[in-house]
Short mmCIF file of C-alpha atoms in Angstrom, two decimals:
data_model
loop_
_atom_site.label_atom_id
_atom_site.label_comp_id
_atom_site.label_asym_id
_atom_site.label_seq_id
_atom_site.Cartn_x
_atom_site.Cartn_y
_atom_site.Cartn_z
CA MET N 29 118.25 195.48 98.57
CA PRO N 30 119.27 191.96 97.44
CA LEU N 31 116.65 189.98 95.59
CA ASP N 32 115.17 186.92 97.31
CA LEU N 33 116.43 184.03 95.17
CA ALA N 34 113.46 181.73 95.88
CA GLU N 35 111.02 184.43 94.82
CA LEU N 36 113.17 185.29 91.81
CA VAL N 37 113.15 181.71 90.47
CA ALA N 38 109.60 180.75 91.47
CA PRO N 39 108.42 178.07 88.98
CA ALA N 40 105.41 180.02 87.77
CA HIS N 41 107.51 182.66 86.08
CA THR N 42 110.93 180.99 85.52
CA ALA N 43 112.55 179.16 82.58
CA VAL N 44 115.92 177.44 82.32
CA VAL N 45 117.51 178.28 78.96
CA THR N 46 120.34 175.96 77.95
CA SER N 47 122.81 177.37 75.47
CA GLU N 48 124.48 175.04 72.99
CA VAL N 49 124.70 172.02 75.29
CA GLN N 50 125.12 169.92 72.17
CA ARG N 51 127.18 166.87 71.29
CA GLY N 52 129.14 168.88 68.74
CA VAL N 53 129.95 171.64 71.20
CA ILE N 54 130.52 170.12 74.65
CA GLY N 55 129.83 166.43 73.97
CA ASP N 56 131.44 163.38 72.44
CA SER N 57 131.93 164.94 68.97
CA SER N 58 132.96 168.46 69.92
CA ALA N 59 134.15 170.84 67.22
CA LEU N 60 135.58 172.95 70.07
CA PRO N 61 137.66 170.49 72.18
CA GLU N 62 139.10 173.14 74.44
CA LEU N 63 135.63 174.38 75.34
CA ALA N 64 134.45 170.77 75.84
CA ALA N 65 137.37 170.13 78.20
CA ALA N 66 136.52 173.30 80.12
CA ALA N 67 132.94 172.13 80.48
CA ARG N 68 134.11 168.77 81.81
CA ALA N 69 136.49 170.43 84.26
CA VAL N 70 133.61 172.27 86.03
CA GLY N 71 131.20 169.35 85.79
CA LEU N 72 128.88 171.37 83.57
CA ILE N 73 127.01 168.49 81.95
CA ASP N 74 126.24 166.82 85.24
CA ASN N 75 125.26 170.11 86.85
CA VAL N 76 122.95 171.14 84.00
CA ALA N 77 121.43 167.65 83.95
CA GLU N 78 120.67 167.87 87.68
CA LEU N 79 119.31 171.39 87.25
CA VAL N 80 116.93 170.58 84.43
CA ARG N 81 115.65 167.49 86.26
CA ALA N 82 114.80 169.58 89.29
CA ALA N 83 113.30 172.30 87.05
CA ARG N 84 111.03 169.88 85.24
CA ALA N 85 109.87 168.31 88.47
CA ALA N 86 109.05 171.74 89.91
CA GLY N 87 107.22 172.94 86.82
CA VAL N 88 109.95 175.29 85.68
CA ARG N 89 110.04 175.46 81.87
CA VAL N 90 113.14 174.18 80.07
CA ILE N 91 114.21 175.58 76.70
CA HIS N 92 117.18 174.30 74.74
CA ALA N 93 118.72 176.92 72.47
CA THR N 94 120.78 175.06 69.88
CA ALA N 95 122.79 176.07 66.82
CA TYR N 96 123.27 174.40 63.48
CA HIS N 97 124.09 175.18 59.87
CA ARG N 98 122.55 174.16 56.57
CA GLY N 99 124.60 172.10 54.20
CA ASP N 100 124.79 175.11 51.86
CA ARG N 101 125.35 177.49 54.81
CA LEU N 102 122.66 179.87 53.53
CA GLY N 103 121.54 182.30 56.19
CA GLY N 104 124.50 181.59 58.49
CA ASN N 105 127.16 184.03 59.59
CA SER N 106 130.67 184.27 58.19
CA ASN N 107 131.62 187.63 59.68
CA ALA N 108 133.64 186.57 62.72
CA ARG N 109 136.71 184.35 63.39
CA LEU N 110 134.52 182.00 65.43
CA PHE N 111 132.37 181.18 62.42
CA ALA N 112 135.44 180.65 60.25
CA ALA N 113 136.87 178.23 62.85
CA MET N 114 133.60 176.25 62.94
CA LYS N 115 133.57 176.12 59.12
CA ARG N 116 137.04 174.58 59.15
CA SER N 117 136.08 171.91 61.72
CA THR N 118 135.71 168.37 60.50
CA VAL N 119 132.80 167.90 62.93
CA GLY N 120 130.47 170.42 61.50
CA MET N 121 127.07 171.27 62.97
CA LEU N 122 124.98 170.18 60.02
CA GLU N 123 121.19 170.25 60.52
CA GLY N 124 119.85 166.85 61.51
CA THR N 125 123.16 165.27 62.46
CA PRO N 126 124.03 163.89 65.92
CA ALA N 127 126.42 166.82 66.55
CA THR N 128 123.49 169.21 66.81
CA GLU N 129 121.63 167.10 69.40
CA VAL N 130 121.45 168.00 73.10
CA VAL N 131 123.91 165.78 74.99
CA PRO N 132 122.11 162.64 76.22
CA GLU N 133 122.99 163.24 79.90
CA ILE N 134 120.86 166.39 79.79
CA GLY N 135 118.34 165.15 77.21
CA VAL N 136 115.15 166.60 75.84
CA GLU N 137 111.86 165.69 77.51
CA ARG N 138 108.37 166.04 76.08
CA THR N 139 107.76 169.16 78.18
CA ASP N 140 110.92 170.88 76.93
CA ILE N 141 111.10 173.25 74.00
CA VAL N 142 113.99 173.14 71.49
CA LEU N 143 114.72 176.35 69.61
CA PRO N 144 117.40 175.84 66.94
CA ARG N 145 119.01 178.78 65.20
CA VAL N 146 121.05 179.08 62.02
CA HIS N 147 122.62 182.49 62.70
CA GLY N 148 124.08 184.74 65.33
CA LEU N 149 126.17 184.56 68.47
CA GLY N 150 123.53 184.09 71.10
CA PRO N 151 120.18 182.38 71.80
CA MET N 152 117.92 185.46 71.90
CA GLY N 153 118.92 188.02 69.28
CA GLY N 154 116.77 187.50 66.18
CA THR N 155 115.27 184.24 67.41
CA GLU N 156 111.89 183.02 68.73
CA LEU N 157 113.19 182.87 72.31
CA ASP N 158 111.84 186.20 73.53
CA PRO N 159 108.23 185.76 72.33
CA VAL N 160 108.16 182.10 73.44
CA LEU N 161 109.21 183.14 76.93
CA ARG N 162 106.67 185.95 77.04
CA ASN N 163 103.88 183.63 75.85
CA MET N 164 104.61 181.36 78.82
CA GLY N 165 104.59 184.25 81.32
CA VAL N 166 108.31 183.96 82.02
CA THR N 167 110.02 186.87 83.72
CA THR N 168 113.20 185.16 85.01
CA VAL N 169 115.71 183.33 82.79
CA VAL N 170 118.20 180.89 84.31
CA ALA N 171 121.05 180.81 81.82
CA VAL N 172 123.23 177.70 81.59
CA GLY N 173 125.62 176.18 79.08
CA VAL N 174 128.33 177.71 76.88
CA SER N 175 130.11 179.80 76.38
CA VAL N 176 130.78 182.48 78.92
CA ASN N 177 133.11 183.96 76.29
CA VAL N 178 130.29 184.65 73.82
CA ALA N 179 126.75 183.15 73.98
CA ILE N 180 126.13 183.35 77.72
CA GLN N 181 127.07 186.98 77.77
CA ASN N 182 124.90 187.59 74.72
CA LEU N 183 121.96 185.82 76.37
CA ALA N 184 122.33 187.76 79.65
CA PHE N 185 122.58 191.14 77.97
CA ASP N 186 119.74 190.50 75.51
CA ALA N 187 117.50 189.13 78.25
CA VAL N 188 118.12 192.09 80.50
CA ASN N 189 117.56 194.53 77.61
CA ASN N 190 114.27 192.80 76.97
CA GLY N 191 113.14 193.22 80.55
CA TYR N 192 113.90 189.78 82.11
CA GLN N 193 115.65 188.99 85.36
CA VAL N 194 118.66 186.75 84.68
CA VAL N 195 120.10 184.11 87.02
CA VAL N 196 123.44 182.37 86.28
CA PRO N 197 124.55 179.34 88.25
CA ARG N 198 128.33 179.64 88.18
CA ASP N 199 128.96 175.90 88.00
CA ALA N 200 126.53 175.37 85.12
CA VAL N 201 128.35 177.64 82.65
CA ALA N 202 131.79 177.34 81.09
CA GLY N 203 134.25 179.07 78.82
CA VAL N 204 137.98 179.41 78.20
CA PRO N 205 140.32 180.02 79.90
CA ALA N 206 139.04 179.34 83.39
CA ASP N 207 140.44 182.53 84.96
CA TYR N 208 138.72 184.61 82.25
CA VAL N 209 135.38 182.92 83.02
CA GLU N 210 135.76 183.82 86.72
CA ALA N 211 136.64 187.42 85.83
CA VAL N 212 133.61 187.79 83.57
CA LEU N 213 131.29 186.30 86.20
CA ASP N 214 132.66 188.50 88.95
CA ASN N 215 133.09 191.76 87.03
CA THR N 216 130.56 191.67 84.18
CA LEU N 217 127.72 189.18 84.65
CA SER N 218 127.41 190.00 88.36
CA LEU N 219 126.37 193.50 87.31
CA VAL N 220 123.42 192.30 85.20
CA ALA N 221 122.51 188.90 86.64
CA THR N 222 122.08 187.15 89.97
CA LEU N 223 124.93 184.65 90.43
CA THR N 224 124.24 181.43 92.30
CA THR N 225 124.98 177.69 92.16
CA THR N 226 123.27 174.59 90.89
CA ALA N 227 122.85 173.33 94.44
CA ASP N 228 121.06 176.44 95.57
CA LEU N 229 118.56 176.33 92.69
CA VAL N 230 117.92 172.62 93.10
CA ARG N 231 117.32 173.09 96.84
CA ILE N 232 114.78 175.83 96.14
CA TRP N 233 112.95 173.84 93.49
CA LYS N 234 112.76 170.73 95.67
CA ARG N 235 111.05 172.53 98.56
#
């Protein structure tokens, strides 16, 4: 029996978790220009901005999961090609620099929580995200941001494995290439998450 979306994302037990919606990832100083272009192509920044505005107004919690590295790179990963590519980038994601900030169009409000991490491929594994969600009584995670290739899949799987319902608005996530993103949404994430759109969530939260 299909889940009722409005019940699933009721504000009392729902949080929007943004993944790496940072200036150095999808913004004006991206270390991953192809990913930033893909995000622009689907209107990701505008859609996430609209979504978090509606969420805040409805009382849905907003958590920004961000990534950075220390200047000495202590504690960070070096065991995947992705990490090597980021290390070679002239942008860098150095702690405290503008590249690590949430893009201004989405922004961070006083009611939001920012959870930076220095390691790993996703927002939940080995971070504070799970206990923070539990402490707020959250049972549904709305996952937005980048990338469908890596972090969004990690977040969806980790959240489901930890007992959460997961909702993914298709137009508020991005990855490369576009046809791969659609294949992952249709054939992988659809098996573990409820797929929807920004407009559907905003409509529910504005009731």
